mmCIF file of C-alpha atoms in Angstrom:
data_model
loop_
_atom_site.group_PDB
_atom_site.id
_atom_site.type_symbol
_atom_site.label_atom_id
_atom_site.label_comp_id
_atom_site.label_asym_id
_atom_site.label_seq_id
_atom_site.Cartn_x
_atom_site.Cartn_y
_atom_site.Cartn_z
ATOM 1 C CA UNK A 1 13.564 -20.556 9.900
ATOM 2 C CA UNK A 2 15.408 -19.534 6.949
ATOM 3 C CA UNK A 3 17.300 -16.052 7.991
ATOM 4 C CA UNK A 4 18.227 -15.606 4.144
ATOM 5 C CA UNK A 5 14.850 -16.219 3.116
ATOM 6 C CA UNK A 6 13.351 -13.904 4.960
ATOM 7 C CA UNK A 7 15.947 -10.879 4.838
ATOM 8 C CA UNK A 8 15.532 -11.481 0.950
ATOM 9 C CA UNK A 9 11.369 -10.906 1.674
ATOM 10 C CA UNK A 10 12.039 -8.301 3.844
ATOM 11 C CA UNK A 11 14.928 -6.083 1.944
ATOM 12 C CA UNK A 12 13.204 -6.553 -1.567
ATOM 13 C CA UNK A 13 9.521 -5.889 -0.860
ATOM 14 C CA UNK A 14 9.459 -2.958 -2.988
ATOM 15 C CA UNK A 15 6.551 -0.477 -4.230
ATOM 16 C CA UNK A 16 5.632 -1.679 -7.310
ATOM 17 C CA UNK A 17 3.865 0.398 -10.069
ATOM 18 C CA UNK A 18 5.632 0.063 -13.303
ATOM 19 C CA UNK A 19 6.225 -3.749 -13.412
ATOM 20 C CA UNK A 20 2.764 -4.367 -12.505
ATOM 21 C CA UNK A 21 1.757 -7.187 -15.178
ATOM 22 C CA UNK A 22 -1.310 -5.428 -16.359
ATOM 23 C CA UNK A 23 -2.914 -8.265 -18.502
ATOM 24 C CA UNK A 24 -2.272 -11.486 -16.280
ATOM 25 C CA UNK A 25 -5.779 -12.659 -13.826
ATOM 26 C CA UNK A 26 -5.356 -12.553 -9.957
ATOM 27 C CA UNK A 27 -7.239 -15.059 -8.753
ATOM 28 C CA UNK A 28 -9.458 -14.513 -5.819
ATOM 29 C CA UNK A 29 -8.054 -17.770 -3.732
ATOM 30 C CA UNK A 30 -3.857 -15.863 -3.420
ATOM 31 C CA UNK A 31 -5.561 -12.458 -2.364
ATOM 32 C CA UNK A 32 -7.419 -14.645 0.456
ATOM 33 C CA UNK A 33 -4.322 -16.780 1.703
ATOM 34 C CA UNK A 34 -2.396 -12.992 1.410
ATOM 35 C CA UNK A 35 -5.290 -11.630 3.572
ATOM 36 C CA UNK A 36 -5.439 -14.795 5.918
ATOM 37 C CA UNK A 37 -1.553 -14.211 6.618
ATOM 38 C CA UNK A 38 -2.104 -10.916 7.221
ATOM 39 C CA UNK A 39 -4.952 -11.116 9.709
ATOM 40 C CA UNK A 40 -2.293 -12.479 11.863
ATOM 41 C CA UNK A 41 -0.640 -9.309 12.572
ATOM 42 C CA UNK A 42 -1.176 -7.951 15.872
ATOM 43 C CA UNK A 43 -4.148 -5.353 16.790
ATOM 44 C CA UNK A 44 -4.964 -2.627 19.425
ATOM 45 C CA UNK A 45 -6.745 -4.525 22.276
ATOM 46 C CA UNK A 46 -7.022 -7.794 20.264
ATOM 47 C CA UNK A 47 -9.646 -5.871 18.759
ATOM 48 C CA UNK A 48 -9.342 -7.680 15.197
ATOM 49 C CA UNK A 49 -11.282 -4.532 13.570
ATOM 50 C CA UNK A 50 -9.864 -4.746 10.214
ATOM 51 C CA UNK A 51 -11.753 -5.214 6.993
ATOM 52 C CA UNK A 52 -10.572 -6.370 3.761
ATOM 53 C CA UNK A 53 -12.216 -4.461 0.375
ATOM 54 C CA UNK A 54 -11.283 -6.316 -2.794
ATOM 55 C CA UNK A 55 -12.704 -4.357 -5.603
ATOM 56 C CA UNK A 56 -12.120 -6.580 -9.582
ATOM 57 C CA UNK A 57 -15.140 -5.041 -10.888
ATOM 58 C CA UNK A 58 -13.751 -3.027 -14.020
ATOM 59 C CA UNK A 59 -16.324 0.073 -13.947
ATOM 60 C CA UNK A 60 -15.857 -0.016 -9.864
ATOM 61 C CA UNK A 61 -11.764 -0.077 -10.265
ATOM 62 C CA UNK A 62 -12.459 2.986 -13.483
ATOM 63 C CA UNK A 63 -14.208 4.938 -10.914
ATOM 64 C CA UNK A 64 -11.352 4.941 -8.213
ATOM 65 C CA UNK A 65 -8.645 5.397 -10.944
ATOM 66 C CA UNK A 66 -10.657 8.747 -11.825
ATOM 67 C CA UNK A 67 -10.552 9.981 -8.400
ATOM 68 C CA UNK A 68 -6.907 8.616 -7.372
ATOM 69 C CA UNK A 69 -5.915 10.406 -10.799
ATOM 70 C CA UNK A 70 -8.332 13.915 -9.909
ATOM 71 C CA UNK A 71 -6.491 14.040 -6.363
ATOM 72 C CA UNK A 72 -2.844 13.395 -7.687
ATOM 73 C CA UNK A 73 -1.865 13.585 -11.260
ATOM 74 C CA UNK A 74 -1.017 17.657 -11.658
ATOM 75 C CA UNK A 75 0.594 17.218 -8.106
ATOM 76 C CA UNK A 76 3.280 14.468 -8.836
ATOM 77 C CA UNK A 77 3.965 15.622 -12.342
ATOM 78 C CA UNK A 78 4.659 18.910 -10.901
ATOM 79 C CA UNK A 79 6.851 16.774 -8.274
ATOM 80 C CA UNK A 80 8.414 14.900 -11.065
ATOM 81 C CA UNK A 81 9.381 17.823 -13.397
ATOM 82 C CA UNK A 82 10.842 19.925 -10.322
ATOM 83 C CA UNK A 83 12.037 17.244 -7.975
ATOM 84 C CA UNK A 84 16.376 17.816 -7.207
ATOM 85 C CA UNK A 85 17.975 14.646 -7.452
ATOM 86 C CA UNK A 86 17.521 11.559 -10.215
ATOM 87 C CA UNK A 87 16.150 9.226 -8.002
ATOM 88 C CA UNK A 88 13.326 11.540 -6.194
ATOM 89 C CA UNK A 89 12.513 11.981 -9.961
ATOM 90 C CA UNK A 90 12.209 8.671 -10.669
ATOM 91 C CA UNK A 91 10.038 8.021 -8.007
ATOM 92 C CA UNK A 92 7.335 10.672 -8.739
ATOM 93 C CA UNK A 93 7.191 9.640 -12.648
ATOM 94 C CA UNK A 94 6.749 6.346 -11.491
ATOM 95 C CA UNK A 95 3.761 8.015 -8.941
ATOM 96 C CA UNK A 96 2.428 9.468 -12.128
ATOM 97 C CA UNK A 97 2.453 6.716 -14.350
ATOM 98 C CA UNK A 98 0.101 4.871 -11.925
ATOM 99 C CA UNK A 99 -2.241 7.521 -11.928
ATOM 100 C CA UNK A 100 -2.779 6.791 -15.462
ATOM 101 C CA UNK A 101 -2.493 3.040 -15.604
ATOM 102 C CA UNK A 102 -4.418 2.223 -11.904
ATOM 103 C CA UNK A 103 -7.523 1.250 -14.063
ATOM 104 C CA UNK A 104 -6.027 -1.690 -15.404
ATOM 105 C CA UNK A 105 -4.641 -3.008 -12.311
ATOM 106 C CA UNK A 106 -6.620 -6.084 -11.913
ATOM 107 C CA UNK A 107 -7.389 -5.911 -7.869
ATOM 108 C CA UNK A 108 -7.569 -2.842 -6.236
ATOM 109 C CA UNK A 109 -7.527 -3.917 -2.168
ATOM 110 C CA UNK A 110 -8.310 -1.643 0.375
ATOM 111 C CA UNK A 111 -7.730 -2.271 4.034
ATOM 112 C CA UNK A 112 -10.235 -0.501 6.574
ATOM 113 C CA UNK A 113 -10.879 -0.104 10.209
ATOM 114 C CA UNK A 114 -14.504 -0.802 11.204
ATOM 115 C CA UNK A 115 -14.571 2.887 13.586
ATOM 116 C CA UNK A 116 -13.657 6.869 12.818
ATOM 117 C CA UNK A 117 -10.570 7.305 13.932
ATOM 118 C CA UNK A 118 -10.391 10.304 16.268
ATOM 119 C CA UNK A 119 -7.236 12.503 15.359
ATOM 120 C CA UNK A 120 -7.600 14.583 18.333
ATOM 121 C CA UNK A 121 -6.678 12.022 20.427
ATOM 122 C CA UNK A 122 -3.109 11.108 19.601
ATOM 123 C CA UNK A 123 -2.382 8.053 21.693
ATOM 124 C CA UNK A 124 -6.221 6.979 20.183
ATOM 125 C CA UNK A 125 -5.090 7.648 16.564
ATOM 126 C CA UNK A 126 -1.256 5.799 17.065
ATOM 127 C CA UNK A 127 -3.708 2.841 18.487
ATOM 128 C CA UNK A 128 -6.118 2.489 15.450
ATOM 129 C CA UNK A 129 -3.227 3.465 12.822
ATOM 130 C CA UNK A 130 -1.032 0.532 14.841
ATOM 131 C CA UNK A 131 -4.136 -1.774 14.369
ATOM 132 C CA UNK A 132 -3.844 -1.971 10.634
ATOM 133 C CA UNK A 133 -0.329 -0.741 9.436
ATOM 134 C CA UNK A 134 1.122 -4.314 10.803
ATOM 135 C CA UNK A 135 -1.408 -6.229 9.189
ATOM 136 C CA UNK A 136 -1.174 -4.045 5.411
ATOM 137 C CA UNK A 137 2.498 -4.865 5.424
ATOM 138 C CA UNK A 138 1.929 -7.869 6.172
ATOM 139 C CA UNK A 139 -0.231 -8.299 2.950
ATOM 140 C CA UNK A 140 2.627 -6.689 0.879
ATOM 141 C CA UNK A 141 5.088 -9.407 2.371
ATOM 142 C CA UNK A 142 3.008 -12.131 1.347
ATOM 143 C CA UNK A 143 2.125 -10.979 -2.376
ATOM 144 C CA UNK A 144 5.835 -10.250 -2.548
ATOM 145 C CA UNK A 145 6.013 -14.321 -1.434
ATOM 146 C CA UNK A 146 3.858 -15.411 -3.909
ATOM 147 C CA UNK A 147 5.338 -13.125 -6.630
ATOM 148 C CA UNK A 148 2.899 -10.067 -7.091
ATOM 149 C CA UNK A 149 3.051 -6.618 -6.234
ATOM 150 C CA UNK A 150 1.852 -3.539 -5.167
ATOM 151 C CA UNK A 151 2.419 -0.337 -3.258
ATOM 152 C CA UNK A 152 1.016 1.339 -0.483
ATOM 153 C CA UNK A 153 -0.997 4.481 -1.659
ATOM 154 C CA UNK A 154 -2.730 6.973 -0.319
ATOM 155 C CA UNK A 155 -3.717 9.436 -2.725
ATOM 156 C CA UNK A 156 -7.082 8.536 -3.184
ATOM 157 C CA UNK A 157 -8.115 9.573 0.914
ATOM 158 C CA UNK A 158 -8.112 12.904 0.090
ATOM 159 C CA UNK A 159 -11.268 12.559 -1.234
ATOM 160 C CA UNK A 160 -12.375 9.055 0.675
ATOM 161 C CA UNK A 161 -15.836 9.980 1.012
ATOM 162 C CA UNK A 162 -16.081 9.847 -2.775
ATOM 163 C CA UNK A 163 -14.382 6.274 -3.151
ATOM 164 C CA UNK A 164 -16.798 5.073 -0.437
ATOM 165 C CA UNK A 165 -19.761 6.540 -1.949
ATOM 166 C CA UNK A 166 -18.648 4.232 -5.436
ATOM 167 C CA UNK A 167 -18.224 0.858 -3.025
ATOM 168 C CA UNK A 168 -20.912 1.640 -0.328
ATOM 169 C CA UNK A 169 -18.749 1.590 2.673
ATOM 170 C CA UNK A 170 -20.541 3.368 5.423
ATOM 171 C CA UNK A 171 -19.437 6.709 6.938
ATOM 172 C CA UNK A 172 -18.329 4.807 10.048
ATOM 173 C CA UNK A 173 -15.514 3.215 8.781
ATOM 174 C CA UNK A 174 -12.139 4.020 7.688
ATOM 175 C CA UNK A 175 -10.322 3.889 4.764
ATOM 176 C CA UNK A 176 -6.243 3.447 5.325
ATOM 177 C CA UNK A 177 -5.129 2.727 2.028
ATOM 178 C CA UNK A 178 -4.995 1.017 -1.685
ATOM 179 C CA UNK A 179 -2.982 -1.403 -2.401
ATOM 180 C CA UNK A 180 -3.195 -2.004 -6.572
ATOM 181 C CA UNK A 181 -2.505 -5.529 -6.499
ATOM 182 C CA UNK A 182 -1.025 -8.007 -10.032
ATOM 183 C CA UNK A 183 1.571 -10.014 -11.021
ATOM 184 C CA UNK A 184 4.877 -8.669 -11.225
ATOM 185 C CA UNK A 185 6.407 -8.717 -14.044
ATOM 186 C CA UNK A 186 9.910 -10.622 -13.265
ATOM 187 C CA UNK A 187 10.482 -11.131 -9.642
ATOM 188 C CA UNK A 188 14.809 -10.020 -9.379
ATOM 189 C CA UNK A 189 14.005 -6.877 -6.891
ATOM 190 C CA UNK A 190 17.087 -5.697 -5.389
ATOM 191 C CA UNK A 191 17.371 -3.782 -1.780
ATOM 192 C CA UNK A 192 17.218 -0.395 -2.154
ATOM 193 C CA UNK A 193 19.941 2.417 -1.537
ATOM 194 C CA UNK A 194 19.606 3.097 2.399
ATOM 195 C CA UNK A 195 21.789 4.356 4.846
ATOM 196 C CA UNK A 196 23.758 2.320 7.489
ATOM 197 C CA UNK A 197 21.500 2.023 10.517
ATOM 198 C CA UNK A 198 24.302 3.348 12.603
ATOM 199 C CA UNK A 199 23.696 6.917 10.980
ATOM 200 C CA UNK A 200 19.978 6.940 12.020
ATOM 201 C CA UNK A 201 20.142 5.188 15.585
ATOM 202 C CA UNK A 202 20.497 7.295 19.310
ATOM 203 C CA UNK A 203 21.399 5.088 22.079
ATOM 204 C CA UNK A 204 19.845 5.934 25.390
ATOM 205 C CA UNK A 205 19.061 9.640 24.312
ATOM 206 C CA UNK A 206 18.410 11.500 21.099
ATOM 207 C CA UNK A 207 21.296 12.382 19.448
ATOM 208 C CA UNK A 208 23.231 9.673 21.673
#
């Protein structure tokens, strides 16, 4: 195995919004070898309950884009215009600018589990959230590998029901996120500005 190789996937996997190339295709054949890769990742039980929803249907990816931008366009401007240091402000605008551009992304992907996931029960929840979170980073990795992008979002589960509703997935099953999926344009993504892992690790005890 190639260590470099795969520090260099793993340190410059980065959200990507603004260097999404909004004009080149995505074939359907790399979203299947992403999603084959990342049906590898481990699951709860062996349980395997993950389902893929690729949406390329232009009035279908509209639709989300409407809601994603209803739930979250007022919220990160406001974010952006009142955020306290240059970078936090960079990353909001960049927030915003998808809400306004997520239409023309060319896949919209979003990963589900096939139950509710009861929030009541914690070590239930960690289990069902630890069933797909491997396995959607795993996707990133491998568009990242095959020189597309995306970035984990959220926004549009506040109002899940309504997405569903537009795609016909049944009550039962649980959105976990969208990942707007294209072509990057350039692929020279640096490692980000982190601390040294020394300043965020306890040994044997917190605070240790």
């Amino acid at each position: 195995m190639d260590i470099a190789s795969v520090d260099e996937l793993l340190t410059t996997t980065r959200a990507v919004r603004k260097r999404l190339d909004l004009t080149r295709p995505v074939g359907r054949d790399v979203i299947l070898e992403c999603i084959g890769l990342a049906m590898q990742a481990p699951t709860a039980s062996n349980a395997q309950d993950w389902r893929w929803l690729v949406v390329t249907d232009a009035d279908k990816r509209a639709a989300i884009a409407d809601i994603y931008r209803s739930v979250g366009a007022q919220y990160l401007a406001h974010a952006a215009a009142t955020a306290s240091d240059p970078q936090t402000q960079r990353v909001y605008r960049s927030a915003h600018g998808l809400t306004e551009t997520l239409a023309q992304v060319p896949v919209h992907v979003i990963p589900c589990l096939l139950e509710p996931i009861d929030e009541t029960n914690r070590l239930a929840a960690a289990s069902a959230w630890a069933s797909i979170i491997p396995a959607g980073w795993s996707f990133l990795l491998a568009l990242r590998s095959r020189g597309l992008g995306s970035v984990w979002t959220t926004m549009h589960l506040a109002k899940e029901r309504e997405v569903a509703d537009v795609l016909g997935i049944p009550p039962t099953v649980t959105q976990a996120a969208l990942f707007p999926v294209a072509y990057t344009m350039g692929t020279n993504f640096r490692p980000a500005a982190r601390p040294p892992a020394e300043t965020i690790t306890f040994w044997d005890g917190w605070g240790g």
